Amino acid sequence: MFPRIAKSIKKSGEYQYLVISESVHIKGKGSTTRNIANLGNVKKIGVNDIESLIDGL
């Protein structure tokens, strides 16, 4: 598992979310990532909060 920033582009703008992901292998398709938890919008989470969440993993 690892933290990453997932981007979502909508008509109203681009959004970035902090998510916990894992690498998985899907038979016939290859490897991909699966999101385990969405921790919220990066703009609404402070930098110190993000570091605390990541350190707590």
CSV table of N, CA and C in Angstrom, one decimal:
chain,number,residue,atom,x,y,z
A,1,MET,N,0.8,-1.2,0.0
A,1,MET,CA,0.0,0.0,0.0
A,1,MET,C,0.9,1.2,0.0
A,2,PHE,N,0.4,2.3,-0.6
A,2,PHE,CA,1.1,3.5,-0.7
A,2,PHE,C,0.2,4.7,-0.9
A,3,PRO,N,0.6,5.9,-0.4
A,3,PRO,CA,-0.3,7.0,-0.7
A,3,PRO,C,0.0,7.6,-2.1
A,4,ARG,N,-1.0,8.2,-2.7
A,4,ARG,CA,-0.7,8.9,-3.9
A,4,ARG,C,-1.8,10.0,-4.1
A,5,ILE,N,-1.6,10.8,-5.1
A,5,ILE,CA,-2.5,11.9,-5.4
A,5,ILE,C,-3.3,11.4,-6.7
A,6,ALA,N,-4.6,11.3,-6.6
A,6,ALA,CA,-5.4,11.0,-7.7
A,6,ALA,C,-6.1,12.2,-8.3
A,7,LYS,N,-6.0,12.4,-9.6
A,7,LYS,CA,-6.6,13.6,-10.2
A,7,LYS,C,-7.9,13.3,-10.9
A,8,SER,N,-8.9,14.2,-10.7
A,8,SER,CA,-10.2,14.1,-11.4
A,8,SER,C,-10.5,15.4,-12.1
A,9,ILE,N,-10.8,15.3,-13.4
A,9,ILE,CA,-11.1,16.4,-14.2
A,9,ILE,C,-12.6,16.5,-14.5
A,10,LYS,N,-13.2,17.5,-14.0
A,10,LYS,CA,-14.6,17.7,-14.2
A,10,LYS,C,-14.8,19.0,-15.0
A,11,LYS,N,-16.1,19.3,-15.4
A,11,LYS,CA,-16.4,20.5,-16.1
A,11,LYS,C,-16.1,21.8,-15.3
A,12,SER,N,-16.3,21.6,-14.0
A,12,SER,CA,-16.1,22.7,-13.0
A,12,SER,C,-14.6,22.9,-12.6
A,13,GLY,N,-13.7,22.0,-13.0
A,13,GLY,CA,-12.3,22.2,-12.7
A,13,GLY,C,-11.6,20.9,-12.4
A,14,GLU,N,-10.4,21.0,-12.0
A,14,GLU,CA,-9.6,19.8,-11.7
A,14,GLU,C,-9.5,19.6,-10.2
A,15,TYR,N,-9.7,18.4,-9.7
A,15,TYR,CA,-9.6,18.1,-8.3
A,15,TYR,C,-8.5,17.1,-8.0
A,16,GLN,N,-7.9,17.2,-6.9
A,16,GLN,CA,-6.9,16.3,-6.5
A,16,GLN,C,-7.2,15.7,-5.1
A,17,TYR,N,-7.1,14.4,-5.0
A,17,TYR,CA,-7.5,13.6,-3.8
A,17,TYR,C,-6.3,12.8,-3.3
A,18,LEU,N,-6.2,12.8,-2.0
A,18,LEU,CA,-5.2,11.9,-1.4
A,18,LEU,C,-5.8,10.5,-1.2
A,19,VAL,N,-5.2,9.5,-1.8
A,19,VAL,CA,-5.8,8.2,-1.7
A,19,VAL,C,-4.7,7.2,-1.3
A,20,ILE,N,-5.2,6.1,-0.6
A,20,ILE,CA,-4.3,5.0,-0.3
A,20,ILE,C,-4.6,3.9,-1.4
A,21,SER,N,-3.5,3.5,-2.1
A,21,SER,CA,-3.7,2.5,-3.2
A,21,SER,C,-2.8,1.3,-2.9
A,22,GLU,N,-3.1,0.3,-3.7
A,22,GLU,CA,-2.3,-0.9,-3.7
A,22,GLU,C,-2.1,-1.4,-5.1
A,23,SER,N,-1.0,-2.0,-5.4
A,23,SER,CA,-0.8,-2.6,-6.7
A,23,SER,C,-1.4,-4.0,-6.8
A,24,VAL,N,-2.1,-4.3,-7.9
A,24,VAL,CA,-2.7,-5.6,-8.0
A,24,VAL,C,-2.5,-6.0,-9.5
A,25,HIS,N,-2.5,-7.3,-9.7
A,25,HIS,CA,-2.3,-7.9,-11.0
A,25,HIS,C,-3.7,-8.5,-11.4
A,26,ILE,N,-4.2,-8.1,-12.5
A,26,ILE,CA,-5.5,-8.7,-13.0
A,26,ILE,C,-5.2,-9.6,-14.1
A,27,LYS,N,-5.6,-10.8,-14.0
A,27,LYS,CA,-5.4,-11.8,-15.0
A,27,LYS,C,-5.9,-11.4,-16.4
A,28,GLY,N,-5.1,-11.4,-17.4
A,28,GLY,CA,-5.5,-11.0,-18.7
A,28,GLY,C,-5.4,-9.5,-19.0
A,29,LYS,N,-5.2,-8.7,-18.0
A,29,LYS,CA,-5.1,-7.3,-18.2
A,29,LYS,C,-3.7,-6.7,-17.7
A,30,GLY,N,-3.1,-7.4,-16.8
A,30,GLY,CA,-1.8,-6.9,-16.3
A,30,GLY,C,-1.9,-6.2,-15.0
A,31,SER,N,-0.9,-5.4,-14.6
A,31,SER,CA,-1.0,-4.8,-13.3
A,31,SER,C,-1.6,-3.4,-13.3
A,32,THR,N,-2.3,-3.0,-12.2
A,32,THR,CA,-2.9,-1.8,-12.1
A,32,THR,C,-3.0,-1.4,-10.6
A,33,THR,N,-3.5,-0.3,-10.3
A,33,THR,CA,-3.7,0.1,-8.9
A,33,THR,C,-5.2,0.1,-8.5
A,34,ARG,N,-5.4,-0.3,-7.2
A,34,ARG,CA,-6.7,-0.3,-6.7
A,34,ARG,C,-6.7,0.7,-5.5
A,35,ASN,N,-7.7,1.6,-5.4
A,35,ASN,CA,-7.8,2.5,-4.3
A,35,ASN,C,-8.4,1.8,-3.1
A,36,ILE,N,-7.7,1.9,-2.0
A,36,ILE,CA,-8.2,1.3,-0.7
A,36,ILE,C,-9.1,2.3,0.0
A,37,ALA,N,-8.6,3.5,0.1
A,37,ALA,CA,-9.3,4.6,0.9
A,37,ALA,C,-9.0,5.9,0.3
A,38,ASN,N,-10.1,6.8,0.2
A,38,ASN,CA,-10.0,8.1,-0.2
A,38,ASN,C,-9.9,9.0,1.0
A,39,LEU,N,-8.8,9.7,1.2
A,39,LEU,CA,-8.7,10.5,2.4
A,39,LEU,C,-9.1,12.0,2.3
A,40,GLY,N,-9.6,12.3,1.1
A,40,GLY,CA,-10.2,13.6,0.9
A,40,GLY,C,-9.5,14.5,-0.1
A,41,ASN,N,-10.1,15.7,-0.3
A,41,ASN,CA,-9.5,16.7,-1.3
A,41,ASN,C,-8.3,17.3,-0.7
A,42,VAL,N,-7.2,17.3,-1.5
A,42,VAL,CA,-5.9,17.8,-1.1
A,42,VAL,C,-6.0,19.3,-0.6
A,43,LYS,N,-6.9,20.1,-1.3
A,43,LYS,CA,-7.0,21.5,-0.9
A,43,LYS,C,-7.6,21.7,0.5
A,44,LYS,N,-8.4,20.7,0.9
A,44,LYS,CA,-9.1,20.9,2.2
A,44,LYS,C,-8.3,20.2,3.3
A,45,ILE,N,-7.2,19.5,3.0
A,45,ILE,CA,-6.4,18.9,4.0
A,45,ILE,C,-5.1,19.7,4.1
A,46,GLY,N,-4.7,20.1,5.2
A,46,GLY,CA,-3.4,20.9,5.4
A,46,GLY,C,-2.2,20.0,5.2
A,47,VAL,N,-1.1,20.6,4.9
A,47,VAL,CA,0.2,19.9,4.6
A,47,VAL,C,0.6,19.1,5.8
A,48,ASN,N,0.4,19.7,7.0
A,48,ASN,CA,0.8,19.0,8.3
A,48,ASN,C,-0.1,17.8,8.5
A,49,ASP,N,-1.4,17.9,8.1
A,49,ASP,CA,-2.3,16.8,8.3
A,49,ASP,C,-2.0,15.7,7.3
A,50,ILE,N,-1.6,16.0,6.1
A,50,ILE,CA,-1.2,15.0,5.1
A,50,ILE,C,0.0,14.2,5.6
A,51,GLU,N,1.0,14.9,6.1
A,51,GLU,CA,2.2,14.3,6.6
A,51,GLU,C,1.9,13.4,7.8
A,52,SER,N,1.0,13.8,8.7
A,52,SER,CA,0.6,13.0,9.8
A,52,SER,C,-0.1,11.7,9.4
A,53,LEU,N,-1.0,11.9,8.4
A,53,LEU,CA,-1.7,10.7,7.9
A,53,LEU,C,-0.7,9.7,7.2
A,54,ILE,N,0.2,10.2,6.5
A,54,ILE,CA,1.2,9.3,5.8
A,54,ILE,C,2.1,8.6,6.8
A,55,ASP,N,2.5,9.4,7.8
A,55,ASP,CA,3.4,8.8,8.9
A,55,ASP,C,2.6,7.8,9.7
A,56,GLY,N,1.3,7.9,9.8
A,56,GLY,CA,0.5,7.0,10.6
A,56,GLY,C,0.2,5.6,9.9
A,57,LEU,N,0.6,5.5,8.6
A,57,LEU,CA,0.4,4.3,7.9
A,57,LEU,C,1.3,3.2,8.3
